[in-house]
Coordinates of C-alpha atoms in Angstrom, one line a residue:
W1 CA 0.6 10.4 -10.9
R2 CA -1.6 13.4 -10.3
A3 CA 0.7 16.2 -9.2
H4 CA 4.0 17.3 -7.8
S5 CA 4.4 16.7 -4.1
K6 CA 4.0 20.5 -3.3
S7 CA 0.5 20.5 -4.7
M8 CA -0.6 16.9 -4.7
Q9 CA -3.1 17.3 -1.9
D10 CA -5.1 19.7 -4.1
F11 CA -5.8 16.7 -6.3
A12 CA -7.1 14.4 -3.6
K13 CA -10.6 14.3 -5.0
Y14 CA -12.2 11.0 -5.7
T15 CA -15.7 9.6 -6.1
D16 CA -14.6 6.0 -5.7
V17 CA -10.9 6.1 -4.7
V18 CA -10.3 2.3 -5.3
K19 CA -12.0 2.3 -8.7
E20 CA -10.2 5.5 -9.8
V21 CA -6.8 4.5 -8.6
R22 CA -7.2 1.1 -10.2
E23 CA -8.1 2.9 -13.5
E24 CA -5.1 5.2 -13.2
I25 CA -2.8 2.3 -12.5
E26 CA -4.2 0.3 -15.4
A27 CA -3.6 3.3 -17.7
R28 CA 0.1 3.5 -16.5
V29 CA 0.6 -0.2 -16.9
D30 CA -0.8 -0.1 -20.5
A31 CA 1.5 2.8 -21.3
A32 CA 4.5 0.9 -19.8
I33 CA 3.7 -2.2 -21.9
E34 CA 3.1 -0.2 -25.0
A35 CA 6.6 1.4 -24.4
G36 CA 8.1 -2.1 -24.3
V37 CA 8.2 -2.9 -20.6
N38 CA 7.9 -6.7 -20.0
P39 CA 4.6 -7.2 -18.1
E40 CA 6.5 -9.7 -15.8
Q41 CA 8.6 -6.7 -14.6
I42 CA 5.7 -4.6 -13.5
I43 CA 4.8 -4.1 -9.8
I44 CA 2.0 -1.8 -9.0
D45 CA 1.8 0.7 -6.1
P46 CA -1.5 2.3 -5.0
G47 CA 0.4 5.5 -3.9
I48 CA -0.6 5.5 -0.3
G49 CA -0.3 9.1 0.9
F50 CA 0.1 10.7 -2.5
S51 CA -2.8 12.9 -3.6
K52 CA -4.9 11.2 -1.0
L53 CA -6.7 12.1 2.2
P54 CA -6.5 9.7 5.2
E55 CA -9.9 8.2 4.4
H56 CA -8.6 7.4 0.8
N57 CA -5.6 5.7 2.2
W58 CA -7.7 3.5 4.5
E59 CA -10.1 2.6 1.7
L60 CA -7.2 1.6 -0.6
L61 CA -5.6 -0.5 2.2
K62 CA -8.9 -2.3 2.9
N63 CA -9.5 -3.0 -0.8
L64 CA -6.1 -4.2 -2.1
D65 CA -7.8 -7.3 -3.4
R66 CA -9.6 -5.1 -6.0
L67 CA -6.2 -3.8 -7.2
A68 CA -4.9 -7.4 -7.2
L69 CA -7.4 -8.2 -9.9
L70 CA -5.2 -6.3 -12.3
G71 CA -2.9 -9.3 -12.1
Y72 CA 0.4 -7.6 -11.0
P73 CA 2.3 -7.8 -7.7
I74 CA 1.4 -5.0 -5.3
L75 CA 3.9 -2.9 -3.4
V76 CA 2.5 -0.9 -0.4
G77 CA 4.4 2.1 1.0
A78 CA 2.6 3.2 4.2
S79 CA 5.5 3.3 6.6
R80 CA 5.4 6.3 8.9
K81 CA 3.0 8.2 6.7
R82 CA 1.1 11.2 8.0
F83 CA -2.3 9.5 7.9
L84 CA -1.0 7.1 10.5
G85 CA 0.0 10.0 12.7
E86 CA -3.5 11.5 12.3
L87 CA -4.9 8.2 13.6
T88 CA -2.5 7.7 16.5
G89 CA -1.7 11.4 17.4
A90 CA 2.0 10.8 16.6
R91 CA 3.4 14.0 15.1
N92 CA 6.9 12.7 14.8
P93 CA 7.2 10.1 12.0
D94 CA 9.5 7.9 14.2
E95 CA 6.6 7.6 16.6
R96 CA 4.4 6.0 13.9
E97 CA 6.4 2.7 13.8
A98 CA 3.8 0.6 15.7
A99 CA 1.1 1.7 13.3
S100 CA 3.4 1.0 10.3
I101 CA 4.1 -2.5 11.6
A102 CA 0.4 -3.1 12.0
I103 CA -0.2 -2.1 8.4
T104 CA 2.6 -4.4 7.2
A105 CA 1.1 -7.3 9.2
M106 CA -2.3 -6.8 7.6
V107 CA -1.2 -6.3 4.1
A108 CA 1.2 -9.3 4.4
K109 CA -1.8 -11.4 5.4
S110 CA -3.6 -10.2 2.3
G111 CA -0.8 -11.4 0.0
V112 CA 0.9 -8.2 -1.2
W113 CA 4.2 -8.7 -3.0
G114 CA 6.2 -6.2 -0.8
V115 CA 6.2 -3.2 1.5
R116 CA 8.4 -0.2 1.7
T117 CA 9.6 0.4 5.2
H118 CA 12.0 2.4 7.3
S119 CA 12.8 -0.5 9.8
V120 CA 13.3 -3.7 7.9
K121 CA 13.9 -6.0 10.8
A122 CA 10.7 -5.1 12.7
H123 CA 8.6 -5.4 9.6
R124 CA 10.3 -8.7 8.6
D125 CA 9.5 -10.0 12.1
A126 CA 5.9 -9.0 11.8
I127 CA 5.6 -10.8 8.4
A128 CA 7.2 -13.9 9.9
T129 CA 4.7 -13.8 12.7
V130 CA 1.7 -13.4 10.4
N131 CA 3.0 -16.3 8.3
A132 CA 3.5 -18.5 11.3
L133 CA -0.1 -17.8 12.4
A134 CA -1.4 -18.5 9.0
K135 CA 0.0 -22.1 8.9
D136 CA -2.4 -24.9 9.3
K137 CA -3.1 -25.9 12.9
V138 CA -1.5 -29.0 14.2
E139 CA -4.0 -31.6 15.4
R140 CA -3.3 -32.8 18.9

C-alpha cells in the first residue's frame, strides 16, 4: 500500500515495478505472518491499477510468474480498470468488458488463483474455454 486513492497516482514511480511490487508484497506477507496469520490463508494481489501507470500494470500482468515465486496464490483484479480503457479507447468502464475478459483468459492460462470481476459468468466462460484448450490433444 503506497497511498490513499486520492493521491495514489503521485506514488506511481518505479525503477523495476515487478521487483518493487514483489518486495512490497513480501514485506506485507512477513508482517502478516509475524502478526499471527496462517501462511496458508494468504493470497497475494499485485494491486493492478493502484499507484501504477498503465505500463506498470502491463508489466506486472506479463510477469505474474515472478510474483508466483513467493509461493502464495495470486489474485488479479484488472476488471474494467482505467488502463484497459486507455488501451481500447473505452471511456465508460462497462465498455471495457472485452478487454477484461481477455486479461482473465490470459492470467487463467498462467495459473493465477483467482480474478476479481464485475461479470462472473462471462469470465467463468472464458476460463472454461482456456481450460478446454489447454487439455491434451486427442490423437486421431
